[in-house]
XYZ file of C-alpha atoms in Angstrom:
755
model
C 0.002 0.006 -0.016
C 1.287 3.462 -0.903
C 0.373 6.929 0.173
C -1.813 8.819 -2.235
C -2.239 12.558 -2.889
C -5.499 13.916 -4.417
C -6.172 17.364 -5.838
C -9.723 18.552 -6.486
C -11.481 21.547 -7.981
C -12.092 23.229 -4.580
C -8.382 23.935 -4.050
C -7.955 21.085 -1.551
C -5.077 18.636 -1.236
C -5.926 15.294 0.330
C -3.155 12.946 1.532
C -4.021 9.319 2.419
C -1.537 7.083 4.199
C -2.813 3.502 4.946
C -2.190 2.198 8.462
C 0.810 -0.023 9.049
C -0.669 -3.467 9.835
C 2.523 -4.453 11.706
C 1.653 -1.978 14.430
C -1.027 -4.259 15.904
C -4.753 -4.239 16.259
C -4.807 -1.071 18.300
C -3.418 1.611 15.935
C -4.287 5.302 16.245
C -2.213 6.363 13.235
C -3.845 9.130 11.254
C -4.783 7.994 7.717
C -5.958 11.175 6.016
C -4.983 14.871 5.883
C -6.828 17.594 4.063
C -5.381 21.047 3.298
C -7.235 23.900 1.600
C -5.366 26.696 -0.085
C -6.030 29.817 -2.096
C -4.728 28.273 -5.339
C -3.360 24.856 -6.382
C -1.102 24.859 -9.474
C -0.542 21.448 -11.051
C 1.363 21.024 -14.321
C 1.272 24.814 -14.681
C 3.621 26.906 -16.795
C 5.973 29.475 -15.374
C 3.704 32.211 -16.749
C 0.677 30.782 -14.892
C 2.616 30.675 -11.628
C 3.698 34.324 -11.969
C 0.182 35.497 -12.976
C -1.520 33.764 -10.014
C 1.104 34.365 -7.382
C 3.206 37.467 -8.022
C 1.718 39.793 -10.606
C -0.648 41.560 -8.168
C 2.056 41.829 -5.552
C 4.455 43.536 -8.022
C 1.721 45.949 -9.097
C 1.006 46.957 -5.536
C 4.716 47.585 -4.908
C 4.589 50.200 -7.723
C 1.720 51.839 -5.791
C 3.868 52.128 -2.653
C 3.127 48.933 -0.680
C 5.852 46.596 0.463
C 5.699 43.089 -1.013
C 7.241 39.696 -0.433
C 7.085 36.510 -2.550
C 8.771 33.424 -1.007
C 8.958 29.725 -1.863
C 9.082 26.988 0.770
C 9.415 23.200 0.497
C 11.749 20.237 0.827
C 14.969 19.944 -1.180
C 14.486 18.972 -4.817
C 10.912 20.219 -4.924
C 11.663 22.947 -7.555
C 11.869 26.121 -5.462
C 14.812 27.658 -7.305
C 13.293 26.794 -10.684
C 10.104 28.532 -9.582
C 11.880 31.706 -8.517
C 14.793 31.988 -10.993
C 13.748 29.536 -13.771
C 16.130 28.576 -16.537
C 18.553 31.144 -17.965
C 18.964 29.142 -21.152
C 15.381 29.626 -22.293
C 13.447 32.806 -22.094
C 10.120 30.854 -21.940
C 11.178 29.159 -18.693
C 12.258 32.233 -16.794
C 11.001 32.349 -13.217
C 9.263 34.728 -10.890
C 12.225 37.067 -10.296
C 13.045 37.947 -13.951
C 9.304 38.233 -14.718
C 8.882 40.595 -11.755
C 11.763 42.711 -13.037
C 10.174 42.948 -16.456
C 6.826 43.979 -14.979
C 8.389 46.597 -12.771
C 10.062 48.399 -15.675
C 6.977 48.013 -17.867
C 4.846 49.650 -15.159
C 7.451 52.419 -14.686
C 7.496 53.079 -18.469
C 3.736 53.601 -18.488
C 3.736 56.052 -15.538
C 5.414 59.098 -17.117
C 3.890 61.446 -14.557
C 6.117 59.968 -11.832
C 9.860 59.914 -11.407
C 11.161 56.548 -10.254
C 14.470 55.466 -8.757
C 15.112 51.717 -8.789
C 17.792 50.002 -6.696
C 18.512 46.246 -6.352
C 20.312 44.126 -3.771
C 21.009 40.377 -3.514
C 21.577 38.873 -0.077
C 22.674 35.301 0.829
C 22.266 33.805 4.281
C 24.660 30.858 4.553
C 25.280 29.063 7.833
C 23.930 32.091 9.677
C 26.388 34.384 7.923
C 25.285 37.033 5.415
C 26.997 37.597 2.079
C 26.487 40.215 -0.646
C 26.142 38.285 -3.957
C 26.572 41.417 -6.154
C 29.340 43.137 -4.272
C 32.556 43.942 -6.125
C 34.275 41.923 -3.371
C 34.000 38.178 -4.133
C 31.955 36.174 -1.627
C 34.982 34.027 -0.561
C 36.711 37.239 0.522
C 33.770 38.552 2.526
C 33.988 37.794 6.190
C 30.294 37.115 6.663
C 30.128 39.528 9.573
C 30.444 42.747 7.617
C 26.641 42.856 7.011
C 24.235 43.405 9.862
C 20.473 43.940 10.285
C 19.345 47.085 12.054
C 15.989 48.603 13.052
C 15.251 52.266 12.720
C 13.012 54.395 14.892
C 9.931 53.472 12.791
C 10.589 49.704 13.081
C 11.790 49.397 9.469
C 14.537 46.845 8.756
C 17.742 48.047 7.160
C 20.773 45.931 6.224
C 23.991 47.800 6.970
C 26.842 46.993 4.592
C 24.615 45.563 1.803
C 25.229 46.951 -1.681
C 22.356 48.889 -3.201
C 22.889 49.283 -6.948
C 20.925 51.870 -8.934
C 19.530 50.330 -12.169
C 18.085 52.362 -15.050
C 16.599 49.568 -17.160
C 15.573 45.911 -17.161
C 18.873 44.704 -18.589
C 20.929 46.151 -15.744
C 18.658 44.558 -13.097
C 18.934 41.166 -14.885
C 22.724 41.566 -15.037
C 22.896 41.768 -11.251
C 20.473 38.792 -10.922
C 22.471 36.498 -13.203
C 25.737 37.643 -11.644
C 24.324 36.857 -8.169
C 23.109 33.445 -9.249
C 26.605 32.402 -10.256
C 27.861 33.390 -6.775
C 25.320 31.323 -4.877
C 26.363 28.361 -2.744
C 25.078 25.122 -4.281
C 25.990 21.488 -3.724
C 24.939 17.998 -4.815
C 23.373 15.183 -2.730
C 21.216 12.120 -3.380
C 18.002 14.095 -3.837
C 19.260 17.102 -5.844
C 22.291 17.603 -8.099
C 22.213 21.378 -7.637
C 20.797 21.907 -4.224
C 20.754 25.491 -2.865
C 22.639 25.519 0.454
C 21.583 28.988 1.490
C 18.629 31.353 1.643
C 18.774 34.002 -1.082
C 16.781 37.251 -1.180
C 16.670 39.522 -4.235
C 15.235 42.892 -3.282
C 13.949 45.681 -5.529
C 13.851 49.104 -3.880
C 11.601 51.740 -5.363
C 11.263 55.472 -4.762
C 8.854 57.676 -6.718
C 7.738 61.280 -6.676
C 5.502 63.409 -8.841
C 6.921 65.135 -11.939
C 3.804 67.207 -12.583
C 4.026 69.295 -9.414
C 6.632 70.449 -7.026
C 6.012 68.352 -3.899
C 8.215 67.019 -1.200
C 6.149 63.817 -0.869
C 8.197 60.697 -1.695
C 6.620 57.156 -1.987
C 8.954 54.297 -1.366
C 8.528 50.500 -1.304
C 10.444 47.244 -1.342
C 9.841 43.890 -3.077
C 11.551 40.876 -1.448
C 11.832 37.798 -3.677
C 12.906 34.983 -1.362
C 14.299 31.620 -2.426
C 14.417 29.637 0.764
C 16.792 26.625 1.048
C 14.964 23.319 1.131
C 14.447 21.356 4.260
C 15.907 17.880 4.110
C 16.345 14.699 6.065
C 19.994 13.684 6.154
C 19.114 9.999 6.040
C 17.519 10.489 2.601
C 19.883 13.115 1.239
C 23.031 11.268 2.465
C 24.596 14.569 3.598
C 28.015 14.285 5.195
C 30.714 16.653 6.178
C 30.123 20.210 5.036
C 26.745 19.214 3.509
C 25.673 17.887 6.936
C 26.660 21.179 8.582
C 24.793 23.167 5.950
C 21.671 20.979 6.315
C 21.801 21.563 10.103
C 21.843 25.343 9.727
C 19.059 25.203 7.047
C 16.729 23.108 9.079
C 17.437 25.210 12.203
C 16.585 28.489 10.501
C 13.446 26.992 8.914
C 12.414 25.761 12.358
C 12.844 29.308 13.755
C 10.762 30.650 10.826
C 7.932 28.269 11.756
C 8.208 29.342 15.414
C 7.817 32.971 14.346
C 4.753 32.154 12.218
C 3.216 30.252 15.133
C 3.891 33.175 17.494
C 2.393 35.763 15.111
C -0.795 33.676 14.833
C -1.106 33.484 18.651
C -2.819 36.619 19.814
C -1.986 35.860 23.455
C 1.760 36.010 22.903
C 3.448 39.333 23.578
C 6.933 38.434 22.388
C 7.683 37.229 18.843
C 11.158 35.684 18.501
C 12.274 37.474 15.290
C 15.890 37.764 16.403
C 16.484 33.978 16.778
C 17.941 33.893 13.244
C 19.130 36.197 10.512
C 16.321 34.981 8.226
C 13.467 35.689 10.599
C 15.031 39.027 11.563
C 15.257 40.093 7.910
C 11.656 38.988 7.222
C 10.256 40.780 10.249
C 7.989 43.099 8.299
C 7.028 40.308 5.827
C 5.504 38.201 8.615
C 2.974 40.133 10.575
C 4.125 43.620 9.578
C 3.727 46.299 6.943
C 3.852 44.091 3.840
C 1.742 42.093 1.388
C 3.190 38.574 1.564
C 2.492 35.434 -0.443
C 4.134 32.059 0.025
C 4.464 29.383 -2.721
C 4.641 25.876 -1.244
C 6.457 23.379 -3.460
C 5.794 19.705 -2.696
C 7.424 16.453 -3.891
C 4.369 14.221 -4.744
C 6.175 10.886 -4.279
C 5.173 8.203 -1.786
C 8.719 8.117 -0.426
C 8.486 11.779 0.606
C 4.980 11.872 1.968
C 6.126 12.910 5.452
C 7.998 15.928 4.086
C 5.001 16.756 1.884
C 2.659 16.745 4.869
C 5.064 18.944 6.857
C 5.262 21.487 4.027
C 1.403 21.576 3.719
C 1.054 22.111 7.419
C 3.446 25.048 7.390
C 1.663 26.552 4.413
C -1.606 26.273 6.372
C -0.152 28.078 9.251
C 1.251 30.781 7.008
C -2.293 31.477 5.670
C -3.287 32.524 9.135
C -0.681 35.316 9.404
C -2.344 38.762 9.251
C -0.361 41.695 7.858
C -1.279 45.354 7.792
C 0.225 46.906 4.614
C 0.118 50.643 4.207
C 1.501 53.008 1.589
C 4.964 54.219 2.545
C 5.171 58.023 2.292
C 7.980 60.274 3.510
C 8.937 63.894 3.134
C 12.070 64.547 1.144
C 14.218 66.637 3.489
C 16.030 68.467 0.697
C 12.808 69.413 -1.083
C 11.210 70.288 2.235
C 14.113 72.585 3.140
C 13.984 74.167 -0.342
C 10.265 74.798 0.180
C 10.790 76.475 3.532
C 13.638 78.636 2.212
C 11.406 79.817 -0.615
C 8.568 80.642 1.820
C 10.977 82.655 4.031
C 12.358 84.549 1.031
C 8.847 85.399 -0.180
C 7.790 86.579 3.268
C 10.816 88.828 3.566
C 10.071 90.400 0.232
C 6.470 90.979 1.315
C 7.593 92.623 4.504
C 10.071 94.844 2.691
C 7.351 95.968 0.277
C 5.059 96.679 3.261
C 7.724 98.693 5.048
C 8.394 100.734 1.885
C 4.741 101.554 1.503
C 4.582 102.583 5.163
C 7.609 104.827 4.847
C 9.560 102.840 7.392
C 12.662 102.611 5.359
C 14.925 99.598 5.340
C 14.013 97.179 8.118
C 16.196 94.240 8.829
C 14.470 90.862 9.491
C 17.546 88.646 9.651
C 18.853 87.393 13.036
C 20.989 89.860 15.014
C 24.727 89.445 15.025
C 26.751 89.502 18.223
C 27.799 93.077 17.601
C 24.194 94.217 17.089
C 23.147 92.405 20.214
C 25.819 94.224 22.151
C 24.623 97.610 20.902
C 21.118 96.863 21.978
C 22.437 95.692 25.371
C 24.205 99.037 25.808
C 21.007 100.871 24.885
C 19.072 98.842 27.421
C 21.654 99.540 30.150
C 21.512 103.216 29.493
C 17.768 103.210 29.655
C 17.775 101.327 32.920
C 20.402 103.623 34.375
C 18.353 106.698 33.393
C 20.920 108.019 30.960
C 18.333 107.785 28.191
C 14.857 109.091 28.825
C 13.102 107.394 25.894
C 13.942 104.867 23.177
C 12.640 106.230 19.920
C 14.565 104.085 17.343
C 12.204 101.138 17.386
C 11.033 100.097 13.874
C 10.189 96.416 14.128
C 8.854 93.863 16.607
C 12.115 91.918 16.255
C 14.012 94.845 17.645
C 11.538 95.291 20.497
C 11.806 91.633 21.462
C 15.589 91.776 21.347
C 15.569 94.878 23.605
C 13.363 93.170 26.184
C 15.599 90.099 26.077
C 18.674 92.156 26.838
C 16.892 93.976 29.689
C 15.916 90.591 31.148
C 19.537 89.479 30.957
C 20.765 92.604 32.735
C 18.145 92.224 35.502
C 19.044 88.571 36.054
C 22.707 89.445 36.196
C 22.190 92.094 38.798
C 19.907 89.880 40.798
C 22.490 87.115 40.753
C 25.178 89.459 41.885
C 23.066 90.805 44.693
C 22.385 87.312 46.028
C 26.086 86.474 45.964
C 26.999 89.615 47.903
C 24.244 88.911 50.487
C 25.490 85.413 50.968
C 28.989 86.602 51.553
C 27.820 89.182 54.019
C 25.938 86.620 56.043
C 29.070 84.500 56.074
C 31.081 87.293 57.631
C 28.618 88.085 60.434
C 26.466 90.475 58.563
C 29.210 92.997 58.024
C 29.761 94.101 54.485
C 33.404 94.434 53.702
C 34.742 97.400 51.789
C 36.142 95.056 49.206
C 32.636 93.849 48.418
C 31.382 97.420 47.976
C 34.325 98.104 45.753
C 33.508 94.912 43.720
C 29.946 96.152 43.165
C 31.090 99.551 41.999
C 33.693 97.913 39.768
C 31.041 95.672 38.131
C 28.710 98.654 37.516
C 31.597 100.542 35.947
C 32.441 97.614 33.577
C 28.766 97.248 32.574
C 28.696 100.847 31.628
C 31.993 100.764 29.813
C 32.636 99.750 26.190
C 33.933 96.223 27.087
C 32.442 93.076 25.604
C 32.116 90.985 28.707
C 31.996 90.923 32.473
C 33.918 89.198 35.185
C 32.191 86.390 37.129
C 32.420 85.647 40.789
C 35.548 83.447 40.496
C 37.538 85.909 38.437
C 37.153 84.325 34.951
C 36.247 86.202 31.800
C 32.953 85.603 29.839
C 32.470 86.581 26.171
C 29.083 88.268 26.402
C 25.769 86.822 25.387
C 25.751 83.800 23.017
C 23.393 83.981 19.991
C 20.048 82.282 20.527
C 19.591 80.964 16.892
C 21.969 77.985 17.441
C 20.365 72.270 15.293
C -2.909 15.127 -22.488
C -11.093 -0.967 -36.646
C -12.195 -3.403 -35.357
C -9.596 -6.154 -36.037
C -12.237 -8.869 -36.606
C -14.011 -6.870 -39.331
C -10.694 -5.939 -40.891
C -9.676 -9.644 -41.033
C -13.008 -10.583 -42.672
C -12.528 -7.911 -45.298
C -9.017 -9.179 -46.051
C -10.307 -12.822 -46.387
C -13.092 -11.726 -48.785
C -10.602 -9.771 -50.966
C -8.127 -12.688 -51.073
C -10.996 -15.085 -52.022
C -12.101 -12.741 -54.803
C -8.564 -12.429 -56.188
C -8.078 -16.212 -56.086
C -11.498 -16.674 -57.814
C -10.318 -14.273 -60.610
C -7.113 -16.374 -61.006
C -9.176 -19.727 -61.029
C -7.293 -20.697 -57.886
C -8.932 -22.635 -54.999
C -9.757 -20.553 -51.918
C -7.125 -20.215 -49.227
C -7.614 -21.399 -45.717
C -8.020 -18.832 -42.998
C -4.626 -17.412 -41.988
C -3.469 -15.099 -39.236
C -3.668 -11.368 -39.802
C 0.053 -10.828 -40.529
C 0.141 -13.708 -43.043
C -3.110 -12.474 -44.637
C -1.639 -8.988 -45.014
C 1.484 -10.320 -46.667
C -0.548 -12.603 -49.023
C -2.867 -9.764 -49.910
C 0.016 -7.391 -50.658
C 1.800 -9.947 -52.892
C -1.374 -10.561 -54.896
C -1.881 -6.820 -55.343
C 1.697 -6.391 -56.528
C 1.127 -9.334 -58.978
C -1.977 -7.671 -60.380
C -0.261 -4.287 -60.698
C 2.843 -5.749 -62.416
C 0.604 -7.411 -65.022
C -0.987 -3.987 -65.668
C 2.324 -2.059 -65.741
C 3.224 0.311 -68.514
C 6.528 1.408 -69.878
C 8.265 4.043 -67.690
C 7.799 7.685 -68.560
C 9.526 10.868 -67.418
C 8.994 11.412 -63.670
C 7.876 14.980 -64.139
C 5.204 13.965 -66.647
C 4.271 10.997 -64.301
C 3.944 13.438 -61.413
C 1.556 15.634 -63.379
C -0.526 12.534 -64.330
C -0.578 11.468 -60.668
C -1.910 14.750 -59.505
C -4.903 14.362 -61.863
C -5.805 11.075 -60.191
C -8.255 11.147 -57.243
C -5.518 10.409 -54.612
C -3.146 12.987 -55.971
C -5.887 15.596 -56.598
C -6.906 15.366 -52.918
C -3.467 16.326 -51.684
C -3.006 18.923 -54.434
C -6.245 20.702 -53.518
C -5.284 20.796 -49.836
C -1.865 22.191 -50.600
C -3.313 24.884 -52.875
C -5.855 25.883 -50.247
C -3.223 26.091 -47.570
C -0.928 28.080 -49.881
C -3.656 30.591 -50.526
C -4.294 30.844 -46.775
C -0.554 31.241 -46.188
C -0.361 33.972 -48.806
C -3.243 35.884 -47.196
C -1.712 35.629 -43.737
C 1.648 36.821 -44.998
C -0.062 39.867 -46.487
C -1.526 40.602 -43.043
C 1.892 40.059 -41.452
C 3.454 42.551 -43.806
C 0.747 45.157 -43.160
C 1.095 44.756 -39.379
C 4.851 44.861 -39.646
C 4.648 48.161 -41.473
C 2.324 49.505 -38.837
C 4.654 48.391 -35.994
C 7.606 49.965 -37.764
C 5.782 53.214 -38.363
C 4.677 53.328 -34.709
C 8.251 52.678 -33.611
C 9.428 55.566 -35.738
C 6.882 57.857 -34.189
C 7.953 56.737 -30.725
C 11.566 57.477 -31.569
C 10.627 60.882 -32.874
C 8.727 61.771 -29.707
C 11.586 60.465 -27.636
C 14.033 62.678 -29.517
C 11.817 65.716 -28.851
C 11.685 64.843 -25.174
C 15.413 64.585 -25.111
C 15.735 67.999 -26.679
C 13.280 69.397 -24.068
C 15.302 67.822 -21.313
C 18.571 69.369 -22.570
C 16.896 72.763 -22.962
C 15.522 72.551 -19.382
C 18.962 71.653 -18.062
C 20.529 74.528 -19.903
C 17.984 76.973 -18.594
C 18.400 75.621 -15.075
C 22.160 76.164 -15.226
C 21.628 79.697 -16.424
C 19.130 80.419 -13.730
C 21.456 79.087 -11.056
C 24.308 81.183 -12.439
C 22.068 84.254 -12.407
C 21.081 83.732 -8.812
C 24.683 83.275 -7.875
C 25.608 86.576 -9.522
C 22.785 88.394 -7.793
C 23.541 87.076 -4.336
C 27.328 87.168 -4.705
C 27.477 83.657 -3.307
C 28.287 80.240 -4.747
C 25.762 77.477 -5.397
C 24.191 75.959 -2.371
C 24.207 72.328 -3.637
C 20.466 71.956 -3.700
C 18.935 69.178 -5.778
C 16.604 70.703 -8.336
C 13.347 68.745 -8.927
C 12.331 68.074 -12.518
C 8.898 69.501 -13.313
C 7.000 68.572 -16.506
C 5.459 71.450 -18.513
C 2.350 71.153 -20.709
C 4.241 70.535 -23.957
C 6.300 67.750 -22.427
C 3.204 66.229 -20.850
C 1.464 66.112 -24.208
C 4.564 64.315 -25.697
C 4.490 61.784 -22.859
C 0.804 61.124 -23.211
C 1.211 60.600 -26.956
C 4.179 58.292 -26.376
C 2.042 56.251 -23.952
C -0.660 55.869 -26.590
C 1.894 54.922 -29.251
C 3.448 52.294 -26.964
C -0.003 50.832 -26.282
C -0.767 50.731 -29.996
C 2.633 49.178 -30.700
C 2.084 46.464 -28.113
C -1.390 45.602 -29.475
C -0.111 45.370 -33.043
C 2.958 43.394 -32.021
C 0.845 40.822 -30.054
C -1.382 40.431 -33.107
C 1.694 40.100 -35.343
C 3.175 37.502 -33.029
C -0.082 35.497 -33.178
C -0.196 35.706 -37.002
C 3.404 34.539 -37.241
C 2.434 31.487 -35.244
C -0.444 30.780 -37.594
C 1.859 31.255 -40.611
C 4.289 28.772 -39.101
C 1.454 26.231 -38.459
C 0.151 26.561 -42.025
C 3.643 26.241 -43.457
C 4.149 23.061 -41.404
C 0.797 21.700 -42.720
C 1.916 22.418 -46.299
C 5.247 20.641 -45.730
C 3.458 17.651 -44.228
C 1.046 17.444 -47.176
C 3.929 17.626 -49.589
C 5.684 14.724 -47.884
C 2.497 12.658 -48.029
C 2.017 13.565 -51.720
C 5.596 12.543 -52.534
C 5.256 9.298 -50.617
C 1.972 8.443 -52.406
C 3.555 9.330 -55.777
C 6.579 7.098 -55.181
C 4.343 4.101 -54.310
C 2.103 4.764 -57.343
C 5.116 5.173 -59.687
C 6.758 1.960 -58.451
C 3.594 -0.118 -58.886
C 2.459 1.473 -62.167
C 5.640 1.382 -64.267
C 8.270 -1.335 -64.936
C 10.976 -0.610 -62.401
C 12.612 -3.934 -61.500
C 15.684 -2.184 -60.158
C 13.657 -0.543 -57.490
C 12.225 -3.886 -56.255
C 15.400 -5.849 -56.635
C 18.203 -3.479 -55.533
C 17.108 -2.035 -52.254
C 13.942 -0.282 -53.082
C 13.996 1.649 -49.798
C 17.259 3.429 -50.525
C 16.241 4.119 -54.145
C 12.922 5.471 -52.964
C 14.763 7.720 -50.575
C 16.725 9.323 -53.449
C 13.646 9.769 -55.632
C 11.897 11.246 -52.605
C 14.414 14.112 -52.517
C 14.163 14.513 -56.312
C 10.378 14.652 -56.101
C 10.521 17.183 -53.314
C 12.651 19.428 -55.448
C 10.244 18.838 -58.308
C 7.314 19.973 -56.152
C 9.211 23.038 -54.968
C 9.917 23.970 -58.561
C 6.377 23.500 -59.722
C 4.931 25.341 -56.767
C 7.466 28.156 -57.081
C 8.737 27.808 -53.522
C 12.159 29.086 -53.045
C 14.605 28.125 -50.328
C 15.046 31.688 -49.149
C 11.373 32.429 -48.426
C 11.881 32.250 -44.642
C 14.699 34.810 -44.714
C 12.623 37.082 -46.927
C 9.705 36.758 -44.594
C 11.969 37.615 -41.702
C 13.136 40.770 -43.458
C 9.592 41.695 -44.376
C 8.584 41.087 -40.791
C 10.796 43.945 -39.712
C 12.502 41.767 -37.079
C 15.664 42.841 -35.520
C 19.193 41.489 -35.598
C 18.645 39.302 -32.603
C 16.940 36.642 -34.839
C 13.343 37.875 -34.877
C 12.762 37.298 -31.178
C 10.284 38.941 -28.874
C 11.398 42.440 -27.989
C 10.562 41.718 -24.341
C 13.236 38.996 -24.401
C 16.038 41.313 -25.639
C 17.034 42.516 -22.180
C 16.952 38.947 -20.787
C 19.183 37.592 -23.594
C 21.604 40.526 -23.575
C 22.033 40.306 -19.826
C 22.668 36.587 -19.962
C 25.192 37.022 -22.761
C 26.983 39.728 -20.861
C 27.297 37.646 -17.707
C 28.457 34.597 -19.763
C 31.136 36.672 -21.460
C 32.286 37.988 -18.107
C 32.707 34.574 -16.644
C 34.509 33.351 -19.706
C 36.930 36.240 -19.379
C 37.470 35.423 -15.685
C 38.182 31.779 -16.527
C 40.567 32.783 -19.251
C 42.369 35.142 -16.917
C 42.736 32.307 -14.291
C 44.230 30.021 -16.954
C 46.744 32.626 -17.932
C 47.768 33.200 -14.346
């Protein structure tokens, strides 16, 4: 008896394990498990997996939500293939490269926003963290140079991890493929290329509006997690280093399960995120500010039923985790500072205009310098000493406030000095010494003098007041028909009827009698080309000829449509290039004007540039160009998808024509051999001879049907396909990135050989 796994239409997995009879009569072993999930993917393509599991997550990340896509399962279950796919075939690419493609497609369609994209690739191996895309090779990294930190808002940051800015899809794929070659893999009994570490490819996004000047910045992160597979060392046969790796992998996955259980338990106050590097890094992904989805890969073999049940149990627990994703918005400090400076400058100009209209003259609204504060202090001292009867030079509230502040300082100073003198007098029996009176007079004299400071009680010198603005035939009937035909032929030859024979012998006898009949009716051989024309007028030949002609007409019509669509795609591409060139011109013009404006401001102020980052704002003309480009790109994509579908139909019709031609040639060869006297064909290896005439007849058909060998190349040129071999434009970045990484590693290997 074997374990059985059932999948049904209600997204439920049922596992049945028969009881072990050797355990005795009393056996409480569980026989059946049922697990219900959001979606079950069985024999699904890579595209289906991405559409059902990751496409919505990636789209939400563009909107400003954090997202995480992770795969979990036992070793050899296909996790790495699900996430990374095959780099040798664009069709089999996995979730990560498809997510990169979607990110840049979404960014390209949102011209009203300015995006900054950064990528990182982290590996957690034996509880040590390594940067897979760092200029420093992983074997030279200590493993302790990267650490996980929390900020004041509870966000996770990885200190020491390289964040690379990428401008297009190809650059992001370059880092992905480069990181894959640096991963730690090893072979064991269950998997020839088993991942021995957890790898996390992260896409960091920042966006802000280009239509208005705003300091609001939306940021988000997309974690694409390829977890190492859990394994049983008895099955995998791990020894030595592999055994140590398996121990760390199982330990970290166990901690991950503990965190999930803790998050689902509302009564627990502490969640053990810090037990491992993996759980600490995925803190926000499990129970935090993130939209998380987990893909559980199972190994549906009876020998691995225990691991399958364990994976399904963990996936069920993971479905109970509740996250609270929100849009991540921050204020750009540089833009915010720039905004405040502009407001202050405008307010100062408004005040200056108001003062001019009120005949107040030039009023200063900047903070007072130390010298100005000292002058006001002297004025306050004179007023308090009665040397000045009235203060008439007051022209702003700032000056009034500063005057009162200085008066307050003078009063506090005098009060402090009085308390000190009183304390000393009490210490000497209430008698005030002459030296104390002299000290008071001396202090008053210094406060009235032109000095900049005052002596304190211990004889030290103070420098005045500090500024305050400091932060997927029935054989019996067939045999009867054969017996009837043999009996009829024997009756025509005046031969006695044959006894009933087995099917194979009857077939052979029937074929020999047919050949005998046909040889008697043979004619003298004629030219093969004339014979081919005669054969096509016969019912058998006419049937194939009509089908070929119909398919050729259909092929011709489709090629016309392909040509028209190709011209439309090419024209649309030219329009897109033209608009792009205009946008580039506008960008250069704006940069030039910006430089001139900055230079003008510097000349007016007499000061150098202040290093502020200028935000790019889109004007109405540029906005119209971007909207038109968006419409052109949408039109190009629709036409290209239709063109791609038509090319598939053209290929299918061409294959049907080729198949019909082969059948026509085969039927013609049989008819020619049986109709004309050709003893050489029957006596000297008819199969080889027939093979040569098959090629000759094929060339004959090509000549009569005017099919040239170069039609495919001509079609390729008419199709307007590029130099990459007529491939899908979406695959260009994938292929170029893979070629670049392959060339890089070939160069490194060559360099090692030379050394």
